[in-house]
Coordinates of C-alpha atoms in Angstrom, one line a residue:
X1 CA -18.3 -31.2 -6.4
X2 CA -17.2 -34.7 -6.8
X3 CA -15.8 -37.3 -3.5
X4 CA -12.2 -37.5 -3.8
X5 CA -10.9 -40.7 -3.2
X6 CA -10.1 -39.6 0.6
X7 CA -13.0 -38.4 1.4
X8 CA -15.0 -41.6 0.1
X9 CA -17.3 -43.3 2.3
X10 CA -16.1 -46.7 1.7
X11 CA -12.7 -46.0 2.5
X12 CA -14.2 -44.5 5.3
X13 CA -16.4 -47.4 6.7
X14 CA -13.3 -49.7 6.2
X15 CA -11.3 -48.0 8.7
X16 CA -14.0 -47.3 11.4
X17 CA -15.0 -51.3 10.9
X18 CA -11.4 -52.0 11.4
X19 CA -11.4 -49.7 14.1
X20 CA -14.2 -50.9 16.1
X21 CA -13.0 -54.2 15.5
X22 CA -9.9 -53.7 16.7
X23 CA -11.5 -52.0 19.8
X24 CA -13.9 -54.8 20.5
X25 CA -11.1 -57.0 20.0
X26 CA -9.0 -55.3 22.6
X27 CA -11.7 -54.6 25.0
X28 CA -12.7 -58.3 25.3
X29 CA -8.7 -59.2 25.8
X30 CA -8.9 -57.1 28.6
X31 CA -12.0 -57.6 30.5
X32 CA -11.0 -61.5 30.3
X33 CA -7.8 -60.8 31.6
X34 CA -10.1 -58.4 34.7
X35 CA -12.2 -61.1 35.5
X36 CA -10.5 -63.4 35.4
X37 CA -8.4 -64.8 38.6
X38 CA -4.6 -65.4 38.0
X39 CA -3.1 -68.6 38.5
X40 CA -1.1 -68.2 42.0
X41 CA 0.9 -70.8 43.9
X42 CA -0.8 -71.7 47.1
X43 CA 1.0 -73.4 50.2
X44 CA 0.5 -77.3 50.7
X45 CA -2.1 -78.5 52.6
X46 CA -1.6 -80.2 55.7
X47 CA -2.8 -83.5 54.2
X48 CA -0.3 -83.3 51.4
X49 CA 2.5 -82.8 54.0
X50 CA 1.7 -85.7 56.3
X51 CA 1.8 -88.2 52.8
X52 CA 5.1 -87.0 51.2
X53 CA 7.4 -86.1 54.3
X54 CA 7.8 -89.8 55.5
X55 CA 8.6 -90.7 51.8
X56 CA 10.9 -87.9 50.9
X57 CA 13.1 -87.9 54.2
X58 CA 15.6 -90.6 53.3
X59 CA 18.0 -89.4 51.3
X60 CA 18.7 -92.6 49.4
X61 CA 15.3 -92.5 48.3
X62 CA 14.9 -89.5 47.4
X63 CA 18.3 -89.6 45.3
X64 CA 16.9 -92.7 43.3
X65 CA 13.4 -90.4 42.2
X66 CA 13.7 -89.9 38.9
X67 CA 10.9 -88.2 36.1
X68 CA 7.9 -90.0 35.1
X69 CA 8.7 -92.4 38.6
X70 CA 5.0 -92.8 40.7
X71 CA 6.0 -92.0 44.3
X72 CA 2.7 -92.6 46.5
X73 CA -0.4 -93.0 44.8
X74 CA -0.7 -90.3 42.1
X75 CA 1.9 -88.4 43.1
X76 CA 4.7 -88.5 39.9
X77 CA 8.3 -86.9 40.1
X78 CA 7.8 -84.5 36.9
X79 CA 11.3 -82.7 37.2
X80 CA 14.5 -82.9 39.0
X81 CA 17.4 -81.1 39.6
X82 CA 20.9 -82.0 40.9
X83 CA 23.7 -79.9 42.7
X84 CA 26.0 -80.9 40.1
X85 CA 26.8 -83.0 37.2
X86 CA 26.7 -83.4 33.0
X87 CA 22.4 -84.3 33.5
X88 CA 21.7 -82.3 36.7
X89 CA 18.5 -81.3 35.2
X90 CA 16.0 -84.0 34.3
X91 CA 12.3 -83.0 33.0
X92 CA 9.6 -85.7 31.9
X93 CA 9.4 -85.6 28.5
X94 CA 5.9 -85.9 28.0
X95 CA 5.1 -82.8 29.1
X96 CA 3.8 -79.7 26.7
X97 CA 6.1 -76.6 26.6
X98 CA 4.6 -74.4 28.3
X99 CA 4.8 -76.5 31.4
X100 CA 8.6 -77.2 30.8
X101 CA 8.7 -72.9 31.4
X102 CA 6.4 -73.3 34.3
X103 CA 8.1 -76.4 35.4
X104 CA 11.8 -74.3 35.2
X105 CA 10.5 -71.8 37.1
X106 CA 9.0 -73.8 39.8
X107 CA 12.3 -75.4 40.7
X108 CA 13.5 -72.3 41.7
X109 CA 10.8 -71.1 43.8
X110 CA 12.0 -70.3 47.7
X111 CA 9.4 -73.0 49.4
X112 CA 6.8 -75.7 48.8
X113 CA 3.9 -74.6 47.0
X114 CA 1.3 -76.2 44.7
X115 CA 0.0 -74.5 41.5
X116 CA -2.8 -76.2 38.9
X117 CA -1.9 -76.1 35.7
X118 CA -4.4 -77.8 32.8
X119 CA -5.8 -81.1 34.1
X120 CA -3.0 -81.4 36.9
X121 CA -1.4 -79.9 40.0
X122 CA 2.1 -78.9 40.4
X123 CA 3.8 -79.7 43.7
X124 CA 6.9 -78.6 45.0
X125 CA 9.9 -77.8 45.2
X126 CA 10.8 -80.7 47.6
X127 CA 14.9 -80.3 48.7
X128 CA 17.3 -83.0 49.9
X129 CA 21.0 -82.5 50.2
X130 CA 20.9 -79.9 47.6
X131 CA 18.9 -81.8 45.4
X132 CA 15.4 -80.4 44.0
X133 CA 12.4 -82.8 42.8
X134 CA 9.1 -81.5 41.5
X135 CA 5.7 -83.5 41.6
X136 CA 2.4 -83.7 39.8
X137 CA -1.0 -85.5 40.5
X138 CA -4.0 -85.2 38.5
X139 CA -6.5 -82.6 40.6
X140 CA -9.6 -83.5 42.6
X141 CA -13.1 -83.5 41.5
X142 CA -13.5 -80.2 44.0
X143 CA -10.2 -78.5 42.2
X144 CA -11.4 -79.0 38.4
X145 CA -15.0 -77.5 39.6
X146 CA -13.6 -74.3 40.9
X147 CA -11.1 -74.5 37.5
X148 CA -14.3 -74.4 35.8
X149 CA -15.7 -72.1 37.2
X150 CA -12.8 -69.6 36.8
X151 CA -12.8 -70.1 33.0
X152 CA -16.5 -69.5 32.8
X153 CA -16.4 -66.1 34.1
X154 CA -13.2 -65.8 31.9
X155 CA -15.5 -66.3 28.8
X156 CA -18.6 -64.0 30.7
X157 CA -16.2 -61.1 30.7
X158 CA -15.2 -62.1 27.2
X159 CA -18.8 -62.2 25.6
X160 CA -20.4 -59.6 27.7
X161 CA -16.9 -57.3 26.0
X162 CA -18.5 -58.3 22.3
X163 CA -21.8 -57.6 23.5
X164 CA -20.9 -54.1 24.2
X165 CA -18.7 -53.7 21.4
X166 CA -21.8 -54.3 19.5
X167 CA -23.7 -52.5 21.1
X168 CA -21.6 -49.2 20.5
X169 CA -20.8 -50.6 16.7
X170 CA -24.8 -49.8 16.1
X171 CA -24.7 -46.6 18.1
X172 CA -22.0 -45.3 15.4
X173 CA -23.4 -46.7 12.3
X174 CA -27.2 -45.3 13.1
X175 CA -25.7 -41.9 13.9
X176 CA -23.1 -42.1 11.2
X177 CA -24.7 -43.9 8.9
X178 CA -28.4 -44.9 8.7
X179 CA -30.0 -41.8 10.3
X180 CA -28.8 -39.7 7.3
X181 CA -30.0 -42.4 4.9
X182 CA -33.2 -42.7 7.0
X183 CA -33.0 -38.7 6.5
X184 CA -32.5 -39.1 2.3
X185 CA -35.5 -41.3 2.3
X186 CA -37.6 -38.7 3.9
X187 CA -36.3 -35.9 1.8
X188 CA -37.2 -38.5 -1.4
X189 CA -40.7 -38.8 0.4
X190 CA -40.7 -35.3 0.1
X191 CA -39.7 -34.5 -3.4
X192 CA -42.2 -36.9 -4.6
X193 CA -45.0 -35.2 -2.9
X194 CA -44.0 -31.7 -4.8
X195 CA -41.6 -30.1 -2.2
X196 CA -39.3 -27.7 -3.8
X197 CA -37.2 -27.7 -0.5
X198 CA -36.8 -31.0 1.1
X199 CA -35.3 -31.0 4.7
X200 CA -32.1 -32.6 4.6
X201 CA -30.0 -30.1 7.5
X202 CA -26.8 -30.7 6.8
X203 CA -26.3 -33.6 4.8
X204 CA -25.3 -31.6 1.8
X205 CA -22.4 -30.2 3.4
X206 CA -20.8 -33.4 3.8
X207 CA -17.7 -34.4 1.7
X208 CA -18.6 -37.8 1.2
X209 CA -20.8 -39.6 -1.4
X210 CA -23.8 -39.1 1.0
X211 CA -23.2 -35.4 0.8
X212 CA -23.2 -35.9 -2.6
X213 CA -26.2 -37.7 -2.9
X214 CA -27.8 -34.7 -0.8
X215 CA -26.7 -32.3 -3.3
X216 CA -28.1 -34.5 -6.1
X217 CA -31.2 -34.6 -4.3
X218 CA -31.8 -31.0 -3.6
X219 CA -30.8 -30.0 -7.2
X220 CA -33.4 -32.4 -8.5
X221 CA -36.6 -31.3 -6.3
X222 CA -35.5 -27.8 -7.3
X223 CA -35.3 -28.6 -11.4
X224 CA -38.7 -30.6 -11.2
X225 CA -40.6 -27.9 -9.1
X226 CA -39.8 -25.4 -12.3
X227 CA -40.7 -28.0 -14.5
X228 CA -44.1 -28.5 -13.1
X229 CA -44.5 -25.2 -12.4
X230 CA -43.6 -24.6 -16.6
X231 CA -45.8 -27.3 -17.0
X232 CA -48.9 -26.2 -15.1
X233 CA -48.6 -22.7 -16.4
X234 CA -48.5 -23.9 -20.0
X235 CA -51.5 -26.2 -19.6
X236 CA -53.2 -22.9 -17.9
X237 CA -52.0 -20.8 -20.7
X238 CA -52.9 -23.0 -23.5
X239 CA -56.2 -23.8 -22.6
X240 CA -57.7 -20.3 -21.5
X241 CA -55.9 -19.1 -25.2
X242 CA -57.9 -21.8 -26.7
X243 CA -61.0 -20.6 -25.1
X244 CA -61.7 -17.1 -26.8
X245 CA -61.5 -18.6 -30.2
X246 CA -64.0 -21.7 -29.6
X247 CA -66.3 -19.3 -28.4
X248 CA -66.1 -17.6 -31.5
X249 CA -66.4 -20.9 -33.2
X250 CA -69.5 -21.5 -31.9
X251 CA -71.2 -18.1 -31.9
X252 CA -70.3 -18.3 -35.8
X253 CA -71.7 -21.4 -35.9
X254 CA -74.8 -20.4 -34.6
X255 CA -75.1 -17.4 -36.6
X256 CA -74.8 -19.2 -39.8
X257 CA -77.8 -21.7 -38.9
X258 CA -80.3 -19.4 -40.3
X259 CA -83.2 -20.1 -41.6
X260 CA -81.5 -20.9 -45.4
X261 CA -79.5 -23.6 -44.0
X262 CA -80.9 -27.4 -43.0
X263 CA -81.1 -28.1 -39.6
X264 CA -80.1 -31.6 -41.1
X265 CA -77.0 -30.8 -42.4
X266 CA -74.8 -33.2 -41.6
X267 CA -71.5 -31.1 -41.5
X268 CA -73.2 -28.5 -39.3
X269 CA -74.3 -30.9 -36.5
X270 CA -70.7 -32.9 -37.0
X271 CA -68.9 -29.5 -36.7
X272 CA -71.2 -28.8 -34.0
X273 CA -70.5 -32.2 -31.9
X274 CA -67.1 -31.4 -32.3
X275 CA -67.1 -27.9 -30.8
X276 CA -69.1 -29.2 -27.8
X277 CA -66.2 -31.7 -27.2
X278 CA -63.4 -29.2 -27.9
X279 CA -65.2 -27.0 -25.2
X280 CA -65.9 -29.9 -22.8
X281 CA -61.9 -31.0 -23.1
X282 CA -60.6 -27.5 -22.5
X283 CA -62.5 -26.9 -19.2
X284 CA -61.8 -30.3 -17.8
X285 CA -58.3 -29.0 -18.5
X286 CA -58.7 -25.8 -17.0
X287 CA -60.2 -27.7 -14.3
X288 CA -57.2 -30.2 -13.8
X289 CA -55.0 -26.8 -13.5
X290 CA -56.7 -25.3 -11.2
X291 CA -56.8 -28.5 -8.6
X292 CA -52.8 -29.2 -9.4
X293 CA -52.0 -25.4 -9.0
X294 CA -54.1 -25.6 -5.2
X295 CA -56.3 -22.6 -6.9
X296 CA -59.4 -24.3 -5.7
X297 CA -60.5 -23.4 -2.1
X298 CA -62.5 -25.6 -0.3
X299 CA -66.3 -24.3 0.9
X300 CA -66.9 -26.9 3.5
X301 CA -70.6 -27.3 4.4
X302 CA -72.8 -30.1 5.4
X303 CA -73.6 -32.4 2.8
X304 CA -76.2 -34.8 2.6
X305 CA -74.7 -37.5 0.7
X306 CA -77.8 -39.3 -0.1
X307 CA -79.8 -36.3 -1.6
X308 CA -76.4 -35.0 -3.8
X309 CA -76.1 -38.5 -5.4
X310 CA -80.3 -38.4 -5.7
X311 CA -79.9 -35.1 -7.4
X312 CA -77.0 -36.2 -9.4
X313 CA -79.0 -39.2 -11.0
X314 CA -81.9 -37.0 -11.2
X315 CA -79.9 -34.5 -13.1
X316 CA -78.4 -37.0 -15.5
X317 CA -82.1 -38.3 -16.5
X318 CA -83.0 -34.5 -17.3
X319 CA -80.3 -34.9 -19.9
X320 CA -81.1 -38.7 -20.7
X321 CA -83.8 -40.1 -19.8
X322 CA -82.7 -44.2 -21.0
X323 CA -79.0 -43.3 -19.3
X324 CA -81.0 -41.8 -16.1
X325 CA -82.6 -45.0 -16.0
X326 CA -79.3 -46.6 -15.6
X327 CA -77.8 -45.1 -12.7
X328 CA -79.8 -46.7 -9.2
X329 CA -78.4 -45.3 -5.5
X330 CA -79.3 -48.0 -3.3
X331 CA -80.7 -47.7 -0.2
X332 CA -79.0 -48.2 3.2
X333 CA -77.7 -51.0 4.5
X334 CA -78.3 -51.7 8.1
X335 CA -74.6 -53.3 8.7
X336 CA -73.6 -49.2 7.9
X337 CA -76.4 -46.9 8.5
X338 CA -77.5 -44.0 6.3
X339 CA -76.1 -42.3 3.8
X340 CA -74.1 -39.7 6.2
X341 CA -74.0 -36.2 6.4
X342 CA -70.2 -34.4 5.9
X343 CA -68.7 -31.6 5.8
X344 CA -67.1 -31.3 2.6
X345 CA -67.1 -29.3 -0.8
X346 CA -70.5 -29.8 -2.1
X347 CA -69.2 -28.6 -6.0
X348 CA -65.9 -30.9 -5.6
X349 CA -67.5 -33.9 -3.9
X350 CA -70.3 -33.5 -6.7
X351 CA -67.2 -33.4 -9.5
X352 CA -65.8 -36.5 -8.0
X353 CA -68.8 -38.6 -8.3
X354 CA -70.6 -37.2 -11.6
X355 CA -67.0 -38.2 -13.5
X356 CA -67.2 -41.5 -12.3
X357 CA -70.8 -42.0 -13.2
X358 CA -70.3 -40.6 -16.1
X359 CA -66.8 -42.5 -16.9
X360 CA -69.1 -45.7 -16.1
X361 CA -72.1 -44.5 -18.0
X362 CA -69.6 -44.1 -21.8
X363 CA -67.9 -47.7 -21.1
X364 CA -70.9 -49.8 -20.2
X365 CA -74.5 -50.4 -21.3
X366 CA -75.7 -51.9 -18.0
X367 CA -76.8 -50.7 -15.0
X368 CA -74.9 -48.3 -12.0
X369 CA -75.2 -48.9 -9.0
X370 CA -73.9 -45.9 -5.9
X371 CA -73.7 -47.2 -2.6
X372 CA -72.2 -45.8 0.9
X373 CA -70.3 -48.1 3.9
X374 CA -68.8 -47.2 6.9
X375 CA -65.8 -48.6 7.8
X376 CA -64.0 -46.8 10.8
X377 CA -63.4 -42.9 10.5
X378 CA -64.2 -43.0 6.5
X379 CA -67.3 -43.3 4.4
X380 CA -66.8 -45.3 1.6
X381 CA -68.7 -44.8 -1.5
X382 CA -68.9 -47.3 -4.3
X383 CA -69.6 -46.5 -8.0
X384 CA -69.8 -50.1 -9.3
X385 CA -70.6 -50.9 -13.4
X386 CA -71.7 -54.3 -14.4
X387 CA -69.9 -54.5 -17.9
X388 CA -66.3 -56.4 -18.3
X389 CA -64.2 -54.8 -16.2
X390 CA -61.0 -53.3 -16.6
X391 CA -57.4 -56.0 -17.0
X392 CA -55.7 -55.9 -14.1
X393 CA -52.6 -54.0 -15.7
X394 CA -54.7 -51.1 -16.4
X395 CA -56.3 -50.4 -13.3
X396 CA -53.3 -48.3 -11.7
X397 CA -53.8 -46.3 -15.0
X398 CA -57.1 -45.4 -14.8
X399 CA -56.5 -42.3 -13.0
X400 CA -53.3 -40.8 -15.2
X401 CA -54.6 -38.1 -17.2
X402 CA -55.2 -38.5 -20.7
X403 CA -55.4 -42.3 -20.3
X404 CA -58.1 -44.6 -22.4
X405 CA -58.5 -48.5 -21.7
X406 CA -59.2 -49.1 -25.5
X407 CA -60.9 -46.3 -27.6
X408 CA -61.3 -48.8 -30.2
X409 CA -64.0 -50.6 -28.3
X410 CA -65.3 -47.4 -27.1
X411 CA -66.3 -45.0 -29.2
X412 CA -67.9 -42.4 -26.9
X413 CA -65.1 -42.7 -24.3
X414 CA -63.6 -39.1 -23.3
X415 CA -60.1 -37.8 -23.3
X416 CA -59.6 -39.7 -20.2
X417 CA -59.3 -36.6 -17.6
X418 CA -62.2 -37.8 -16.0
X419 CA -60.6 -40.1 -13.3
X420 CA -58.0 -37.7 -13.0
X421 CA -59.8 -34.7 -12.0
X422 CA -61.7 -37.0 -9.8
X423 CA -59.0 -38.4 -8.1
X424 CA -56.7 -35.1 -7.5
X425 CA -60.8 -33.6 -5.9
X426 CA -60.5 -36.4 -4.0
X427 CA -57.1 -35.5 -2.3
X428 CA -58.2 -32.3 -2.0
X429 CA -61.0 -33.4 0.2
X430 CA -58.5 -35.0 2.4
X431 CA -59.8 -38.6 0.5
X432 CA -58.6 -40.9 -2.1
X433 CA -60.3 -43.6 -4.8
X434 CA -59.0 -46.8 -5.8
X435 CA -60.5 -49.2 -8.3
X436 CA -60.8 -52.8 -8.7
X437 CA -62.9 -55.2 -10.4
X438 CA -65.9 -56.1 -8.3
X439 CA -65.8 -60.7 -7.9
X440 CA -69.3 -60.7 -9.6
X441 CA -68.0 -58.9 -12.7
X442 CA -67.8 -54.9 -13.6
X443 CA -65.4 -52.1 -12.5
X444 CA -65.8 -50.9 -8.7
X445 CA -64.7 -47.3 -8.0
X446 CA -64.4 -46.8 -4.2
X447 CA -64.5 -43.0 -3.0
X448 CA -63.2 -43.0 0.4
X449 CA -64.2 -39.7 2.4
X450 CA -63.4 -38.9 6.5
X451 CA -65.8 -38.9 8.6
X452 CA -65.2 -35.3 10.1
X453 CA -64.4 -34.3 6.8
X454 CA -60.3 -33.7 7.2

């Protein structure tokens, strides 16, 4: 089911942003308008009073005040109105607009009051045989503070209005919005560690292109579970139908080395090598199944790390004596202590680290060296080859199955399931191995195990 243009999330998240803007818009309009005190006329002061009454009681005087005239230090007559007459309203004409409409209104105000306005304080109406004068002075040092003061809260109510507009603005997108992409990602986590059914609750039941996505997402773990699942069971199948022949191969083989036939023939012991290789590639594969298929179970007992890799050098001089001689264990350091004891597979531990000594042993002709640190809750043991190392580009590779560096170079190299089997034992050990190339030259293979053994 495809989004239809109304139910697309972009044309959705345009009209909530325009929402929400509008509402933090509004909001702040309003909480300045709260906070802020309204401009009201105020009675004169006393002071005010004693300085203009003497000056404004003549009537002759007070007939000749016209606007924009200074009357008594910075008092100016701003407006004035007569009883009667073609210019019985006068106004300064240096005055903005909006204090024409404020001056207007003033005039016909019942007594005398004073109101600030900008920079300056309105004073009046003053009234003299029916004619009406309006004043201005510029307002005191004390007055402009408390202005000040009023339009800072004014712009507080404002910002603190944005600030909670905000605030709500990232409630609604990270419940709207980012908590089901936060929720995809997991379910992506998910899929990409095998889970057929990755939690996504109900995401896919949306209309939008996020529900979409969910579908998309849930259709996809499902298509690559059967197509692992085809996958593993075809490797599985393949190999154990390859088995029953090679046996037969080589039971035949042996059968026809009778006494008639050279021991030196060189067809026979090339036929031979190659059934031992045949065999040795089908069980790794077998092998592989089984760890990918979580057929193996896990016997945990102590293990004494030391003595298994002791054993496992021993074992590989019993085969070899010259590649025996290759492989050393070094004894402890006294930064990290012993070799440890853990509780692990012994078989599956033993796996890990016989294919990486092994893996070393076909790429090299120098020396291996098997080494345990401490670091934490994990043991970390190094498998470490002095030969040339692997190019950085390759070394995420190592462990893909089927992988070679370069079989041209190396002519005994394996199938390259080696690294893979021992990696995937690894994680089923509750460990993992990474590889880099040691500073002093040679390939480093680290084998990190937990201490409790989980």
């Amino acid at each position: 089911m495809r989004t239809r243009w109304y139910q697309s999330l972009s044309l959705r998240l345009l009209i909530l942003f325009w929402l929400l803007f509008f509402g933090v818009a509004s909001s702040s309009y309003l909480l300045a308008l709260w906070f802020s005190k309204p401009v009201e006329p105020q009675p004169l002061s006393a002071n005010v009073q004693n300085t203009l009454t003497p000056l404004l009681s003549d009537s002759q005087t007070f007939a000749s005040l016209t606007p924009g005239r200074l009357l008594a230090g910075d008092f100016r007559v701003v407006a004035s109105l007569a009883p009667q007459g073609q210019e019985r309203l006068q106004v300064e004409r240096n005055i903005s607009s909006s204090m024409q409409r404020l001056v207007l209104r003033q005039l016909e105000a019942a007594q005398e009051e004073q109101i600030p306005y900008n920079n300056q304080m309105l004073i009046g109406p003053f009234e003299n045989d029916g004619r009406r004068i309006l004043l201005v002075r510029p307002l005191t040092l004390e007055e402009r503070r408390l202005q000040v003061v009023s339009e800072q809260e004014a712009q507080e109510a404002q910002t603190t209005a944005l600030l909670i507009g905000s605030g709500l603005i990232s409630i609604v997108l990270g419940v709207w919005l980012v908590r089901p992409l936060k929720r995809l990602t997991q379910a992506t986590r998910e899929i990409a560690k095998g889970s057929e059914s990755p939690q996504l609750h109900r995401l896919p039941k949306r209309s939008d292109e996020l529900g979409e996505l969910a579908r998309a997402l849930s259709t996809t773990a499902r298509d690559l579970a059967v197509s692992r699942d085809a996958q593993r069971r075809l490797l599985s199948d393949v190999s154990h139908e390859l088995r029953s022949p090679l046996a037969r191969m080589q039971v035949a083989l042996m059968l026809s080395q009778d006494d008639d036939t050279p021991t030196d023939n060189p067809h026979l012991q090339q036929m031979g090598r190659d059934l031992e290789r045949l065999s040795t590639i089908i069980e790794r594969i077998l092998s592989l199944s089984r760890l990918e298929n979580g057929l193996v179970k896990l016997t945990r007992v102590d293990v004494d790390t030391r003595e298994l890799v002791e054993q496992l050098a021993a074992d590989l001089s019993y085969v070899d004596a010259e590649q025996g001689r290759r492989v050393h264990v070094l004894p402890k350091a006294p930064e990290h202590g012993d070799w440890p004891v853990l509780s692990s597979d012994s078989e599956l531990l033993r796996l890990v680290l016989e294919n990486l000594v092994r893996n070393a042993l076909q790429y090299t002709t120098e020396l291996i060296e098997l080494r345990c640190e401490k670091a934490g809750n994990f043991y970390h043991i190094f498998v470490r080859d002095f030969g040339e190392g692997v190019p950085e580009e390759q070394l995420q590779k190592l462990f893909e199955p089927f992988f070679r560096g370069d079989p041209s170079r190396h002519h005994k190299a394996g199938v390259g399931l080696g690294m893979a089997l021992s990696l995937r034992a690894a994680l089923v050990l509750g460990g993992k191995i990474t590889a880099q190339n040691h500073p002093d030259g040679g390939l480093e293979v680290c084998v990190s195990l937990p201490k409790d053994g989980k």
